[in-house]
Amino acid sequence: MLKRIQDLETEIDAIVINNGAEAESFRLAYLSKKGKVSLLFDEFKSLPSEEKRTVGQVLNLLKRKAEEKWSAAQESNDSNQESDYDASLLQQIPQGSLHPLKVVEDELVSIFSKLGFDLAEGPEIEDDHHNFGALNFADDHPARDMQDTFFIAEHVLRTHTSSVQVREMERGQPPFRLVMPGRVYRNEAVSARSNCFFHQIEGLYVDEGVSFTDLKQTLYYFVQQFFGEGTQIRFRSSYFPFTEPSAEMDIWAGLDTEENRRLTKGTGWLEVLGCGMVHPNVLESCGLDSKKFSGFAFGMGIDRLTMLKYGISDIRDFFSGDVRMLQQFGGL
Ligand code: DAH
């Protein structure tokens, strides 16, 4: 029997295992239950006990040797597979990146979230009530005109994110402290400065005792965060059906460059947003007691802010699908 063990050892020594399939056949041929090594163990059981000691030792050595050969083959097979993996190839696959409008939207949401504003969103296909009626637009208000609004049968594509204010206020009772970003649509001639769809972010704070001072302070904080410490602001009185009083807010861009003179039409002031105190009619339309609650709202164009921030001069570039444009914002 010792001789047969030796022969088997020579046989195993001679075997070269090249790949996973060969390792598996090796295991089957020698180490499995019906394998040659295991069969020797079966025979070993019926040896007289005086032989068992010596043969047992040799046979165990053979078994260990065969197992080591098999596991070494397995390991080198694993590491071969690893070496087929070329990490540098990954770098050649173009990486996507966030769209610049999304980058700015995220920044705006995060600035207001520091003041306790939560995120809310609403549908782009709206009804007249949420887009106009509940926002105190008179039935004959020109904004309902076909020229501004895209109609889909009985519905409209929302013309502003103010519709989300209504949806949120209808859901319950104050306090509401929300920012509501999203896409809006207007039936306007497309040019470098205006597109038939663009993006807004709406803000709303309704509670007991909310004042115009709260509005100013909130917007002042936003401007310092977004445009930089020390940026000056001014409010001009304005009109929106859903706020009273209403205002537009400008930031001081200065007159020191040709670009700033052009952007500000020679005034140095740049209009950034519309705002005001939520009109009592709007609160009542949403089922809130306008004697008990007051609030402020504001809305601004994300596309415009993004163009200002990155010096983009044509709004259509955002959706031209030209990857060279997007590559500048982190993609390859
Ligand atoms: N909805 C207005 C627009 O699209 C922007 C706006 C102005 C929103 C004043 C407001 C606001 O919430 O208070 O032009």
mmCIF file of C-alpha atoms and ligand atoms in Angstrom:
data_model
loop_
_atom_site.group_PDB
_atom_site.id
_atom_site.type_symbol
_atom_site.label_atom_id
_atom_site.label_comp_id
_atom_site.label_asym_id
_atom_site.label_seq_id
_atom_site.Cartn_x
_atom_site.Cartn_y
_atom_site.Cartn_z
ATOM 1 C CA MET A 1 0.000 0.000 0.000
ATOM 2 C CA LEU A 2 2.895 2.339 0.757
ATOM 3 C CA LYS A 3 4.056 1.887 -2.814
ATOM 4 C CA ARG A 4 0.638 2.870 -4.169
ATOM 5 C CA ILE A 5 0.651 5.946 -1.967
ATOM 6 C CA GLN A 6 4.058 6.920 -3.323
ATOM 7 C CA ASP A 7 2.918 6.383 -6.905
ATOM 8 C CA LEU A 8 -0.113 8.543 -6.335
ATOM 9 C CA GLU A 9 2.104 11.241 -4.862
ATOM 10 C CA THR A 10 4.304 11.202 -7.968
ATOM 11 C CA GLU A 11 1.204 11.392 -10.121
ATOM 12 C CA ILE A 12 -0.153 14.363 -8.184
ATOM 13 C CA ASP A 13 3.224 16.137 -8.229
ATOM 14 C CA ALA A 14 3.267 15.919 -11.998
ATOM 15 C CA ILE A 15 -0.088 17.592 -12.432
ATOM 16 C CA VAL A 16 -0.155 21.259 -13.483
ATOM 17 C CA ILE A 17 -3.365 23.144 -12.784
ATOM 18 C CA ASN A 18 -3.893 26.088 -15.123
ATOM 19 C CA ASN A 19 -7.343 27.372 -14.441
ATOM 20 C CA GLY A 20 -10.506 27.039 -12.398
ATOM 21 C CA ALA A 21 -11.905 24.204 -14.507
ATOM 22 C CA GLU A 22 -8.720 22.189 -14.088
ATOM 23 C CA ALA A 23 -8.729 22.825 -10.352
ATOM 24 C CA GLU A 24 -12.226 21.431 -10.174
ATOM 25 C CA SER A 25 -11.319 18.273 -12.137
ATOM 26 C CA PHE A 26 -8.350 17.821 -9.838
ATOM 27 C CA ARG A 27 -10.609 18.017 -6.814
ATOM 28 C CA LEU A 28 -13.018 15.493 -8.339
ATOM 29 C CA ALA A 29 -10.282 13.085 -9.381
ATOM 30 C CA TYR A 30 -8.358 13.055 -6.105
ATOM 31 C CA LEU A 31 -10.160 14.696 -3.216
ATOM 32 C CA SER A 32 -13.872 14.061 -3.675
ATOM 33 C CA LYS A 33 -15.550 11.073 -2.010
ATOM 34 C CA LYS A 34 -14.842 8.864 -5.008
ATOM 35 C CA GLY A 35 -11.425 10.461 -5.634
ATOM 36 C CA LYS A 36 -8.199 8.491 -5.621
ATOM 37 C CA VAL A 37 -6.976 9.810 -2.273
ATOM 38 C CA SER A 38 -10.306 9.114 -0.590
ATOM 39 C CA LEU A 39 -10.372 5.578 -1.997
ATOM 40 C CA LEU A 40 -7.000 4.909 -0.382
ATOM 41 C CA PHE A 41 -8.476 6.043 2.916
ATOM 42 C CA ASP A 42 -11.291 3.510 2.445
ATOM 43 C CA GLU A 43 -8.718 0.757 1.952
ATOM 44 C CA PHE A 44 -6.712 2.005 4.904
ATOM 45 C CA LYS A 45 -9.620 1.206 7.221
ATOM 46 C CA SER A 46 -9.267 -2.518 6.594
ATOM 47 C CA LEU A 47 -5.489 -2.689 7.212
ATOM 48 C CA PRO A 48 -4.227 -4.641 10.192
ATOM 49 C CA SER A 49 -3.667 -2.270 13.088
ATOM 50 C CA GLU A 50 0.151 -2.654 13.181
ATOM 51 C CA GLU A 51 0.375 -1.218 9.652
ATOM 52 C CA LYS A 52 -2.117 1.549 10.325
ATOM 53 C CA ARG A 53 0.339 3.779 12.196
ATOM 54 C CA THR A 54 2.946 4.128 9.445
ATOM 55 C CA VAL A 55 0.537 4.035 6.524
ATOM 56 C CA GLY A 56 -1.791 6.503 8.276
ATOM 57 C CA GLN A 57 0.975 9.096 8.600
ATOM 58 C CA VAL A 58 2.040 8.812 4.969
ATOM 59 C CA LEU A 59 -1.503 8.832 3.722
ATOM 60 C CA ASN A 60 -2.352 11.928 5.769
ATOM 61 C CA LEU A 61 0.689 13.706 4.327
ATOM 62 C CA LEU A 62 -0.473 12.844 0.822
ATOM 63 C CA LYS A 63 -3.949 14.121 1.508
ATOM 64 C CA ARG A 64 -2.638 17.390 2.901
ATOM 65 C CA LYS A 65 -0.331 17.806 -0.068
ATOM 66 C CA ALA A 66 -3.199 17.279 -2.506
ATOM 67 C CA GLU A 67 -5.412 19.723 -0.615
ATOM 68 C CA GLU A 68 -2.697 22.363 -0.554
ATOM 69 C CA LYS A 69 -2.119 21.971 -4.259
ATOM 70 C CA TRP A 70 -5.808 22.400 -4.881
ATOM 71 C CA SER A 71 -6.209 25.463 -2.626
ATOM 72 C CA ALA A 72 -3.065 27.101 -4.052
ATOM 73 C CA ALA A 73 -4.563 26.659 -7.525
ATOM 74 C CA GLN A 74 -7.814 28.222 -6.336
ATOM 75 C CA GLU A 75 -6.014 31.251 -4.916
ATOM 76 C CA SER A 76 -3.892 31.894 -7.965
ATOM 77 C CA ASN A 77 -7.012 31.560 -10.037
ATOM 78 C CA ASP A 78 -8.695 34.262 -7.922
ATOM 79 C CA SER A 79 -5.741 36.569 -8.239
ATOM 80 C CA ASN A 80 -5.621 35.945 -12.001
ATOM 81 C CA GLN A 81 -9.174 37.141 -12.167
ATOM 82 C CA GLU A 82 -8.223 40.241 -10.232
ATOM 83 C CA SER A 83 -5.464 41.028 -12.630
ATOM 84 C CA ASP A 84 -7.960 40.906 -15.502
ATOM 85 C CA TYR A 85 -9.664 43.821 -13.780
ATOM 86 C CA ASP A 86 -8.171 47.074 -14.996
ATOM 87 C CA ALA A 87 -9.242 49.970 -12.780
ATOM 88 C CA SER A 88 -7.836 52.532 -15.184
ATOM 89 C CA LEU A 89 -10.517 51.568 -17.717
ATOM 90 C CA LEU A 90 -13.104 53.054 -15.364
ATOM 91 C CA GLN A 91 -11.553 56.464 -15.719
ATOM 92 C CA GLN A 92 -12.232 56.338 -19.430
ATOM 93 C CA ILE A 93 -15.987 56.002 -18.924
ATOM 94 C CA PRO A 94 -17.542 59.498 -18.944
ATOM 95 C CA GLN A 95 -18.898 60.393 -15.517
ATOM 96 C CA GLY A 96 -22.243 62.149 -15.228
ATOM 97 C CA SER A 97 -22.665 65.226 -13.070
ATOM 98 C CA LEU A 98 -25.473 67.270 -11.584
ATOM 99 C CA HIS A 99 -27.015 69.794 -13.937
ATOM 100 C CA PRO A 100 -26.020 73.360 -12.958
ATOM 101 C CA LEU A 101 -29.675 74.219 -12.283
ATOM 102 C CA LYS A 102 -29.844 71.330 -9.828
ATOM 103 C CA VAL A 103 -26.615 72.427 -8.157
ATOM 104 C CA VAL A 104 -28.059 75.891 -7.551
ATOM 105 C CA GLU A 105 -31.457 74.519 -6.506
ATOM 106 C CA ASP A 106 -29.748 72.285 -3.925
ATOM 107 C CA GLU A 107 -27.763 75.251 -2.635
ATOM 108 C CA LEU A 108 -30.920 77.370 -2.263
ATOM 109 C CA VAL A 109 -32.804 74.595 -0.488
ATOM 110 C CA SER A 110 -29.885 74.078 1.861
ATOM 111 C CA ILE A 111 -29.584 77.797 2.722
ATOM 112 C CA PHE A 112 -33.279 78.026 3.621
ATOM 113 C CA SER A 113 -33.205 74.734 5.483
ATOM 114 C CA LYS A 114 -30.789 76.365 7.950
ATOM 115 C CA LEU A 115 -33.631 78.748 8.801
ATOM 116 C CA GLY A 116 -36.028 75.846 9.323
ATOM 117 C CA PHE A 117 -37.688 75.782 5.885
ATOM 118 C CA ASP A 118 -38.746 72.295 4.768
ATOM 119 C CA LEU A 119 -38.923 71.100 1.171
ATOM 120 C CA ALA A 120 -42.263 70.666 -0.634
ATOM 121 C CA GLU A 121 -43.138 69.924 -4.239
ATOM 122 C CA GLY A 122 -46.286 69.978 -6.331
ATOM 123 C CA PRO A 123 -47.521 68.899 -9.768
ATOM 124 C CA GLU A 124 -46.538 70.639 -13.021
ATOM 125 C CA ILE A 125 -49.965 70.017 -14.512
ATOM 126 C CA GLU A 126 -52.316 72.140 -12.446
ATOM 127 C CA ASP A 127 -55.905 73.290 -12.361
ATOM 128 C CA ASP A 128 -57.037 76.881 -12.634
ATOM 129 C CA HIS A 129 -57.903 76.972 -8.926
ATOM 130 C CA HIS A 130 -54.377 76.218 -7.675
ATOM 131 C CA ASN A 131 -52.508 78.196 -10.306
ATOM 132 C CA PHE A 132 -54.783 81.266 -10.343
ATOM 133 C CA GLY A 133 -58.119 81.223 -8.502
ATOM 134 C CA ALA A 134 -56.934 80.545 -4.956
ATOM 135 C CA LEU A 135 -54.081 83.012 -5.516
ATOM 136 C CA ASN A 136 -56.544 85.885 -5.871
ATOM 137 C CA PHE A 137 -56.223 86.306 -9.653
ATOM 138 C CA ALA A 138 -59.443 87.954 -10.846
ATOM 139 C CA ASP A 139 -61.311 86.027 -13.549
ATOM 140 C CA ASP A 140 -60.233 88.552 -16.166
ATOM 141 C CA HIS A 141 -56.607 88.818 -15.025
ATOM 142 C CA PRO A 142 -54.315 89.033 -18.078
ATOM 143 C CA ALA A 143 -52.014 86.274 -16.759
ATOM 144 C CA ARG A 144 -54.758 83.771 -17.549
ATOM 145 C CA ASP A 145 -54.528 84.835 -21.162
ATOM 146 C CA MET A 146 -53.645 82.239 -23.798
ATOM 147 C CA GLN A 147 -50.465 84.165 -24.502
ATOM 148 C CA ASP A 148 -48.946 83.320 -21.137
ATOM 149 C CA THR A 149 -50.440 79.998 -20.222
ATOM 150 C CA PHE A 150 -50.221 76.588 -21.850
ATOM 151 C CA PHE A 151 -53.556 74.839 -21.533
ATOM 152 C CA ILE A 152 -54.113 71.081 -21.581
ATOM 153 C CA ALA A 153 -57.849 70.560 -21.939
ATOM 154 C CA GLU A 154 -59.276 71.709 -18.581
ATOM 155 C CA HIS A 155 -55.818 71.977 -17.015
ATOM 156 C CA VAL A 156 -52.843 74.324 -17.251
ATOM 157 C CA LEU A 157 -49.095 73.830 -17.117
ATOM 158 C CA ARG A 158 -48.320 75.754 -13.944
ATOM 159 C CA THR A 159 -47.025 79.240 -14.722
ATOM 160 C CA HIS A 160 -45.349 79.615 -11.332
ATOM 161 C CA THR A 161 -44.509 77.596 -8.217
ATOM 162 C CA SER A 162 -46.958 79.732 -6.195
ATOM 163 C CA SER A 163 -49.498 76.964 -6.916
ATOM 164 C CA VAL A 164 -47.588 74.760 -4.466
ATOM 165 C CA GLN A 165 -48.240 77.308 -1.676
ATOM 166 C CA VAL A 166 -51.953 76.719 -2.168
ATOM 167 C CA ARG A 167 -51.624 72.927 -2.180
ATOM 168 C CA GLU A 168 -49.594 72.994 1.021
ATOM 169 C CA MET A 169 -51.841 75.443 2.894
ATOM 170 C CA GLU A 170 -54.916 73.418 1.941
ATOM 171 C CA ARG A 171 -53.400 70.405 3.663
ATOM 172 C CA GLY A 172 -53.629 71.646 7.232
ATOM 173 C CA GLN A 173 -53.075 74.427 9.714
ATOM 174 C CA PRO A 174 -49.997 76.678 10.313
ATOM 175 C CA PRO A 175 -47.137 76.876 10.952
ATOM 176 C CA PHE A 176 -45.976 76.428 7.347
ATOM 177 C CA ARG A 177 -42.335 77.099 6.665
ATOM 178 C CA LEU A 178 -41.522 75.756 3.231
ATOM 179 C CA VAL A 179 -39.414 76.138 0.112
ATOM 180 C CA MET A 180 -40.887 74.728 -3.086
ATOM 181 C CA PRO A 181 -38.648 74.403 -6.132
ATOM 182 C CA GLY A 182 -39.782 73.209 -9.543
ATOM 183 C CA ARG A 183 -40.285 73.711 -13.265
ATOM 184 C CA VAL A 184 -42.799 76.219 -14.611
ATOM 185 C CA TYR A 185 -44.077 76.971 -18.115
ATOM 186 C CA ARG A 186 -45.006 80.105 -20.025
ATOM 187 C CA ASN A 187 -46.087 80.583 -23.581
ATOM 188 C CA GLU A 188 -43.423 83.132 -24.391
ATOM 189 C CA ALA A 189 -41.217 83.762 -27.390
ATOM 190 C CA VAL A 190 -37.961 81.861 -26.854
ATOM 191 C CA SER A 191 -34.828 84.031 -26.760
ATOM 192 C CA ALA A 192 -31.461 84.211 -24.994
ATOM 193 C CA ARG A 193 -33.244 85.731 -21.986
ATOM 194 C CA SER A 194 -36.495 83.800 -21.814
ATOM 195 C CA ASN A 195 -37.543 80.238 -22.412
ATOM 196 C CA CYS A 196 -40.987 78.604 -22.577
ATOM 197 C CA PHE A 197 -40.096 76.646 -19.446
ATOM 198 C CA PHE A 198 -37.843 77.599 -16.568
ATOM 199 C CA HIS A 199 -37.411 76.976 -12.846
ATOM 200 C CA GLN A 200 -38.510 78.777 -9.730
ATOM 201 C CA ILE A 201 -38.212 78.377 -6.017
ATOM 202 C CA GLU A 202 -41.063 79.559 -3.858
ATOM 203 C CA GLY A 203 -40.866 80.336 -0.145
ATOM 204 C CA LEU A 204 -43.720 80.481 2.343
ATOM 205 C CA TYR A 205 -43.891 81.190 6.056
ATOM 206 C CA VAL A 206 -47.310 81.369 7.693
ATOM 207 C CA ASP A 207 -47.939 81.449 11.430
ATOM 208 C CA GLU A 208 -49.332 83.749 14.092
ATOM 209 C CA GLY A 209 -47.655 87.165 14.071
ATOM 210 C CA VAL A 210 -45.372 86.823 11.015
ATOM 211 C CA SER A 211 -44.345 90.323 9.872
ATOM 212 C CA PHE A 212 -42.678 92.070 6.952
ATOM 213 C CA THR A 213 -39.587 92.390 9.153
ATOM 214 C CA ASP A 214 -39.368 88.586 9.256
ATOM 215 C CA LEU A 215 -39.527 88.561 5.459
ATOM 216 C CA LYS A 216 -36.732 91.118 5.126
ATOM 217 C CA GLN A 217 -34.527 89.353 7.639
ATOM 218 C CA THR A 218 -35.011 85.982 5.949
ATOM 219 C CA LEU A 219 -34.175 87.366 2.518
ATOM 220 C CA TYR A 220 -31.217 89.311 3.885
ATOM 221 C CA TYR A 221 -29.795 86.094 5.339
ATOM 222 C CA PHE A 222 -30.337 84.317 2.020
ATOM 223 C CA VAL A 223 -28.518 87.040 0.057
ATOM 224 C CA GLN A 224 -25.515 87.021 2.405
ATOM 225 C CA GLN A 225 -25.254 83.254 2.038
ATOM 226 C CA PHE A 226 -25.816 83.052 -1.705
ATOM 227 C CA PHE A 227 -24.198 86.224 -3.079
ATOM 228 C CA GLY A 228 -21.624 86.757 -0.335
ATOM 229 C CA GLU A 229 -21.275 88.652 2.945
ATOM 230 C CA GLY A 230 -21.878 92.377 2.673
ATOM 231 C CA THR A 231 -24.107 92.188 -0.434
ATOM 232 C CA GLN A 232 -26.546 95.107 -0.252
ATOM 233 C CA ILE A 233 -30.260 94.748 -0.960
ATOM 234 C CA ARG A 234 -33.197 97.077 -1.578
ATOM 235 C CA PHE A 235 -36.949 96.576 -1.768
ATOM 236 C CA ARG A 236 -39.150 98.276 -4.352
ATOM 237 C CA SER A 237 -42.897 98.204 -3.950
ATOM 238 C CA SER A 238 -44.653 96.105 -6.566
ATOM 239 C CA TYR A 239 -47.886 94.276 -7.274
ATOM 240 C CA PHE A 240 -48.822 90.596 -7.199
ATOM 241 C CA PRO A 241 -52.433 89.461 -6.766
ATOM 242 C CA PHE A 242 -51.491 87.001 -4.020
ATOM 243 C CA THR A 243 -49.513 89.353 -1.754
ATOM 244 C CA GLU A 244 -50.296 92.652 -0.055
ATOM 245 C CA PRO A 245 -48.090 94.608 0.302
ATOM 246 C CA SER A 246 -45.860 93.275 -2.473
ATOM 247 C CA ALA A 247 -42.255 94.054 -3.269
ATOM 248 C CA GLU A 248 -39.413 93.190 -5.556
ATOM 249 C CA MET A 249 -35.954 92.769 -4.124
ATOM 250 C CA ASP A 250 -32.781 93.918 -5.857
ATOM 251 C CA ILE A 251 -29.175 93.257 -4.984
ATOM 252 C CA TRP A 252 -26.370 95.735 -5.573
ATOM 253 C CA ALA A 253 -24.228 94.391 -8.387
ATOM 254 C CA GLY A 254 -22.306 97.610 -8.939
ATOM 255 C CA LEU A 255 -21.410 99.560 -12.058
ATOM 256 C CA ASP A 256 -17.712 98.810 -12.209
ATOM 257 C CA THR A 257 -17.747 96.455 -15.171
ATOM 258 C CA GLU A 258 -19.259 96.703 -18.629
ATOM 259 C CA GLU A 259 -21.112 93.455 -17.874
ATOM 260 C CA ASN A 260 -22.676 94.854 -14.687
ATOM 261 C CA ARG A 261 -23.754 98.025 -16.464
ATOM 262 C CA ARG A 262 -25.413 95.905 -19.130
ATOM 263 C CA LEU A 263 -27.073 93.461 -16.699
ATOM 264 C CA THR A 264 -28.401 96.234 -14.456
ATOM 265 C CA LYS A 265 -29.344 98.531 -17.337
ATOM 266 C CA GLY A 266 -27.066 101.177 -15.920
ATOM 267 C CA THR A 267 -28.577 101.228 -12.404
ATOM 268 C CA GLY A 268 -26.192 98.916 -10.582
ATOM 269 C CA TRP A 269 -29.218 97.110 -9.067
ATOM 270 C CA LEU A 270 -30.234 93.650 -10.151
ATOM 271 C CA GLU A 271 -33.741 92.340 -9.610
ATOM 272 C CA VAL A 272 -33.649 88.974 -7.880
ATOM 273 C CA LEU A 273 -37.110 88.095 -6.604
ATOM 274 C CA GLY A 274 -40.727 88.980 -5.918
ATOM 275 C CA CYS A 275 -42.182 88.806 -2.414
ATOM 276 C CA GLY A 276 -44.795 90.110 -0.039
ATOM 277 C CA MET A 277 -47.222 89.381 2.760
ATOM 278 C CA VAL A 278 -49.650 86.612 1.842
ATOM 279 C CA HIS A 279 -52.957 88.260 0.839
ATOM 280 C CA PRO A 280 -55.792 87.568 3.340
ATOM 281 C CA ASN A 281 -57.943 86.326 0.422
ATOM 282 C CA VAL A 282 -55.317 83.648 -0.292
ATOM 283 C CA LEU A 283 -55.267 82.493 3.329
ATOM 284 C CA GLU A 284 -59.071 82.321 3.362
ATOM 285 C CA SER A 285 -59.219 80.444 0.019
ATOM 286 C CA CYS A 286 -56.977 77.827 1.595
ATOM 287 C CA GLY A 287 -59.181 77.512 4.652
ATOM 288 C CA LEU A 288 -57.016 79.536 7.069
ATOM 289 C CA ASP A 289 -58.247 82.244 9.427
ATOM 290 C CA SER A 290 -56.708 85.478 8.089
ATOM 291 C CA LYS A 291 -57.481 87.278 11.371
ATOM 292 C CA LYS A 292 -55.390 84.803 13.296
ATOM 293 C CA PHE A 293 -52.587 84.016 10.860
ATOM 294 C CA SER A 294 -50.276 86.068 8.683
ATOM 295 C CA GLY A 295 -47.387 85.115 6.497
ATOM 296 C CA PHE A 296 -44.906 86.042 3.843
ATOM 297 C CA ALA A 297 -44.067 84.505 0.492
ATOM 298 C CA PHE A 298 -41.366 84.950 -2.094
ATOM 299 C CA GLY A 299 -40.500 83.502 -5.476
ATOM 300 C CA MET A 300 -37.400 83.628 -7.639
ATOM 301 C CA GLY A 301 -36.093 82.237 -10.910
ATOM 302 C CA ILE A 302 -33.436 79.553 -10.523
ATOM 303 C CA ASP A 303 -32.283 79.799 -14.161
ATOM 304 C CA ARG A 304 -31.566 83.489 -13.750
ATOM 305 C CA LEU A 305 -29.628 82.963 -10.511
ATOM 306 C CA THR A 306 -27.614 80.194 -12.157
ATOM 307 C CA MET A 307 -26.825 82.394 -15.162
ATOM 308 C CA LEU A 308 -25.643 85.145 -12.812
ATOM 309 C CA LYS A 309 -23.582 82.777 -10.714
ATOM 310 C CA TYR A 310 -21.783 81.104 -13.631
ATOM 311 C CA GLY A 311 -21.830 83.934 -16.164
ATOM 312 C CA ILE A 312 -24.047 82.050 -18.631
ATOM 313 C CA SER A 313 -25.500 84.455 -21.178
ATOM 314 C CA ASP A 314 -28.067 82.294 -23.003
ATOM 315 C CA ILE A 315 -30.846 80.538 -21.061
ATOM 316 C CA ARG A 316 -31.280 78.050 -23.921
ATOM 317 C CA ASP A 317 -27.813 76.592 -23.198
ATOM 318 C CA PHE A 318 -29.264 74.798 -20.149
ATOM 319 C CA PHE A 319 -31.311 72.506 -22.364
ATOM 320 C CA SER A 320 -29.436 72.486 -25.643
ATOM 321 C CA GLY A 321 -28.151 68.994 -24.774
ATOM 322 C CA ASP A 322 -24.608 70.078 -25.626
ATOM 323 C CA VAL A 323 -22.308 68.048 -23.366
ATOM 324 C CA ARG A 324 -19.531 70.618 -23.727
ATOM 325 C CA MET A 325 -21.724 72.966 -21.703
ATOM 326 C CA LEU A 326 -22.386 70.369 -18.984
ATOM 327 C CA GLN A 327 -18.762 69.207 -18.865
ATOM 328 C CA GLN A 328 -17.887 72.523 -17.257
ATOM 329 C CA PHE A 329 -19.896 71.527 -14.196
ATOM 330 C CA GLY A 330 -18.003 68.407 -13.172
ATOM 331 C CA GLY A 331 -18.706 65.769 -15.814
ATOM 332 C CA LEU A 332 -16.037 64.464 -18.172
HETATM 333 N N1 DAH B 1 -45.217 83.915 -8.749
HETATM 334 C C1 DAH B 1 -44.463 85.102 -9.099
HETATM 335 C C2 DAH B 1 -43.982 84.978 -10.551
HETATM 336 O O1 DAH B 1 -43.984 83.924 -11.087
HETATM 337 C C3 DAH B 1 -43.270 85.260 -8.209
HETATM 338 C C4 DAH B 1 -43.662 85.597 -6.824
HETATM 339 C C5 DAH B 1 -43.822 86.896 -6.433
HETATM 340 C C6 DAH B 1 -43.880 84.610 -5.888
HETATM 341 C C7 DAH B 1 -44.189 87.243 -5.169
HETATM 342 C C8 DAH B 1 -44.248 84.933 -4.594
HETATM 343 C C9 DAH B 1 -44.403 86.263 -4.246
HETATM 344 O O2 DAH B 1 -44.466 84.026 -3.663
HETATM 345 O O3 DAH B 1 -44.759 86.571 -2.984
HETATM 346 O O4 DAH B 1 -43.605 85.960 -11.121
#
